[in-house]
Short mmCIF file of C-alpha atoms in Angstrom, two decimals:
data_model
loop_
_atom_site.label_atom_id
_atom_site.label_comp_id
_atom_site.label_asym_id
_atom_site.label_seq_id
_atom_site.Cartn_x
_atom_site.Cartn_y
_atom_site.Cartn_z
CA MET A 15 -231.49 24.88 153.63
CA ARG A 16 -228.33 23.97 151.78
CA ILE A 17 -226.26 27.37 151.48
CA GLY A 18 -223.24 27.17 149.33
CA LEU A 19 -220.65 30.50 148.78
CA TYR A 20 -219.10 30.98 145.70
CA PRO A 21 -216.39 33.73 146.14
CA GLY A 22 -214.34 35.78 143.93
CA THR A 23 -213.55 39.42 142.65
CA PHE A 24 -215.67 39.32 139.42
CA ASP A 25 -213.94 41.75 137.80
CA PRO A 26 -215.60 41.48 135.53
CA VAL A 27 -218.03 38.33 135.51
CA THR A 28 -217.31 36.07 132.69
CA MET A 29 -218.75 33.23 130.96
CA GLY A 30 -216.73 30.71 132.99
CA HIS A 31 -218.01 32.32 136.34
CA MET A 32 -221.32 32.04 134.75
CA ASP A 33 -220.79 28.23 134.28
CA ILE A 34 -219.58 27.55 137.57
CA ILE A 35 -222.69 29.49 139.04
CA ARG A 36 -225.31 27.63 137.03
CA ARG A 37 -223.78 24.12 137.79
CA ALA A 38 -223.65 25.01 141.43
CA THR A 39 -227.10 25.68 141.76
CA VAL A 40 -227.91 22.07 141.63
CA LEU A 41 -225.58 21.29 144.76
CA VAL A 42 -227.55 24.12 147.05
CA ASP A 43 -230.62 25.51 147.87
CA ARG A 44 -229.26 29.34 148.39
CA LEU A 45 -225.90 30.46 146.57
CA VAL A 46 -224.15 33.31 148.03
CA ILE A 47 -221.85 35.06 145.19
CA GLY A 48 -219.30 36.48 147.59
CA ILE A 49 -217.69 39.36 145.82
CA ALA A 50 -214.38 40.19 147.39
CA ILE A 51 -213.49 43.76 148.01
CA ASN A 52 -209.87 43.40 147.29
CA ARG A 53 -208.21 46.81 147.21
CA ASP A 54 -204.78 45.30 146.44
CA LYS A 55 -206.02 44.04 143.13
CA GLY A 56 -207.28 47.36 142.05
CA PRO A 57 -210.44 46.13 140.41
CA LEU A 58 -211.33 47.91 136.84
CA PHE A 59 -214.88 47.92 138.11
CA SER A 60 -216.27 49.45 141.37
CA LEU A 61 -217.83 47.29 143.98
CA GLU A 62 -221.33 48.70 143.19
CA GLU A 63 -220.75 47.67 139.26
CA ARG A 64 -219.65 44.13 140.13
CA VAL A 65 -222.55 43.74 142.57
CA THR A 66 -224.93 44.78 139.80
CA MET A 67 -223.47 42.52 136.85
CA ILE A 68 -223.79 39.69 139.23
CA GLU A 69 -227.21 40.28 140.23
CA THR A 70 -228.23 40.86 136.47
CA GLN A 71 -226.36 37.79 135.15
CA CYS A 72 -228.03 35.58 137.71
CA ALA A 73 -231.35 36.59 137.87
CA SER A 74 -232.32 34.35 134.86
CA ILE A 75 -230.32 31.42 136.33
CA ALA A 76 -232.42 31.65 139.75
CA ASP A 77 -235.51 31.83 137.74
CA ASP A 78 -234.52 28.66 135.58
CA THR A 79 -233.19 26.59 138.59
CA GLY A 80 -235.14 27.79 141.62
CA CYS A 81 -232.03 28.32 143.39
CA GLU A 82 -231.96 31.77 145.46
CA ILE A 83 -228.70 33.71 144.16
CA VAL A 84 -227.65 36.64 146.14
CA ALA A 85 -224.65 38.82 145.78
CA HIS A 86 -222.89 39.72 149.05
CA PRO A 87 -219.66 41.72 149.12
CA PHE A 88 -217.10 40.65 151.54
CA GLU A 89 -213.51 42.01 152.63
CA ASN A 90 -213.17 39.53 155.69
CA LEU A 91 -211.53 36.23 155.58
CA LEU A 92 -213.14 33.52 153.27
CA ILE A 93 -213.95 31.24 156.01
CA ASP A 94 -215.32 34.17 158.09
CA CYS A 95 -217.61 35.23 155.23
CA ALA A 96 -218.48 31.71 154.92
CA ARG A 97 -219.91 31.71 158.67
CA ASP A 98 -221.63 35.08 158.04
CA VAL A 99 -223.73 33.98 155.48
CA GLY A 100 -224.39 30.17 156.71
CA ALA A 101 -222.58 28.36 154.27
CA ALA A 102 -221.76 25.00 154.89
CA VAL A 103 -219.99 24.55 151.68
CA ILE A 104 -217.48 26.83 149.49
CA ILE A 105 -217.61 26.47 145.85
CA ARG A 106 -214.42 27.12 143.76
CA GLY A 107 -213.87 26.90 140.05
CA LEU A 108 -210.91 24.99 138.66
CA ARG A 109 -209.60 25.76 135.10
CA ALA A 110 -205.94 24.39 135.10
CA VAL A 111 -203.50 22.56 137.29
CA ALA A 112 -202.29 26.02 138.27
CA ASP A 113 -205.41 26.80 139.89
CA PHE A 114 -205.51 23.55 141.88
CA GLU A 115 -201.91 24.28 143.50
CA TYR A 116 -203.30 27.23 144.94
CA GLU A 117 -206.58 26.17 145.65
CA PHE A 118 -205.02 23.12 147.50
CA GLN A 119 -203.21 25.21 149.61
CA MET A 120 -206.35 27.43 150.76
CA VAL A 121 -208.58 24.46 151.49
CA GLY A 122 -205.89 23.02 153.75
CA MET A 123 -205.84 26.55 155.67
CA ASN A 124 -209.39 26.88 155.47
CA ARG A 125 -209.89 23.32 157.24
CA ARG A 126 -207.45 24.47 159.96
CA LEU A 127 -209.61 27.54 160.89
CA ASP A 128 -213.09 25.74 160.44
CA ASP A 129 -213.20 22.00 159.54
CA SER A 130 -217.06 21.96 159.43
CA ILE A 131 -217.26 23.87 156.17
CA GLU A 132 -216.30 22.01 152.97
CA THR A 133 -214.92 23.13 149.63
CA VAL A 134 -216.15 21.67 146.75
CA PHE A 135 -214.41 22.33 143.24
CA LEU A 136 -216.07 22.33 139.90
CA MET A 137 -214.07 22.02 136.69
CA ALA A 138 -214.98 24.57 134.31
CA GLU A 139 -216.40 23.24 130.84
CA ALA A 140 -213.64 22.82 128.20
CA GLN A 141 -214.82 25.98 126.48
CA HIS A 142 -214.36 28.25 129.51
CA GLN A 143 -211.02 26.65 130.88
CA ALA A 144 -208.95 29.44 129.53
CA ILE A 145 -211.02 32.48 130.51
CA ALA A 146 -209.75 34.58 133.11
CA SER A 147 -211.08 37.87 134.12
CA LYS A 148 -207.46 39.47 133.91
CA LEU A 149 -206.91 38.46 130.47
CA VAL A 150 -210.58 39.36 129.45
CA LYS A 151 -209.53 42.93 130.75
CA GLU A 152 -205.96 43.14 128.99
CA ILE A 153 -208.06 41.98 125.53
CA ALA A 154 -210.51 44.60 125.93
CA ARG A 155 -208.14 47.27 126.72
CA LEU A 156 -206.40 46.33 123.25
CA GLY A 157 -209.35 46.23 121.20
CA GLY A 158 -209.80 42.87 121.01
CA ASN A 159 -213.35 41.11 120.61
CA VAL A 160 -214.35 39.59 124.02
CA SER A 161 -217.66 38.62 123.04
CA GLN A 162 -217.05 34.86 123.43
CA PHE A 163 -215.92 35.48 127.17
CA VAL A 164 -218.37 37.57 128.63
CA PRO A 165 -222.13 38.01 128.71
CA PRO A 166 -223.16 40.96 126.14
CA GLU A 167 -224.34 43.33 129.11
CA VAL A 168 -220.60 42.79 130.40
CA ARG A 169 -218.95 43.33 127.15
CA THR A 170 -220.99 46.94 126.75
CA ALA A 171 -219.76 47.76 130.14
CA LEU A 172 -216.21 46.87 129.54
CA GLN A 173 -216.72 49.33 126.42
CA GLU A 174 -217.89 52.02 128.42
CA LYS A 175 -215.25 51.84 130.90
CA LEU A 176 -212.15 51.32 128.61
CA GLY A 177 -213.69 53.63 125.65
CA VAL A 178 -212.89 51.04 123.19
CA ASP A 179 -214.73 48.55 120.65
CA CYS A 180 -214.26 45.24 122.25
#
């Protein structure tokens, strides 16, 4: 069984994340969505809320593709998480050149830690390349319409969390 790990904070999950998840399902039999517990980032949504969002949004993709998709919170090194879930590949989404520079360094370090785990980069589709969770949260906080950036259920969760119409 080919197992892949797609890590992130997913605070909140965006259409860009969903695009990468859907496309990653053709590469693996089991896709583990690694939800980072990163207290330094001060997430808007709790870990439990982010896990629920991922599970809800991925259910139809799993049904459509036949790929098993599971949410897996983690707080350790990415490479250790990959080992923990049995992943042979880490899947990373790229939006822009700035993403590549950071990811290039990360791959180099991860390869030094465990060269048996590969990293695969998927470019976000053009309509999703500008989407970042940080920007979505900022737009939502200021009452902007985020419906083109997040699934409807996530938009509703943002509205409830922030107490704004976004």
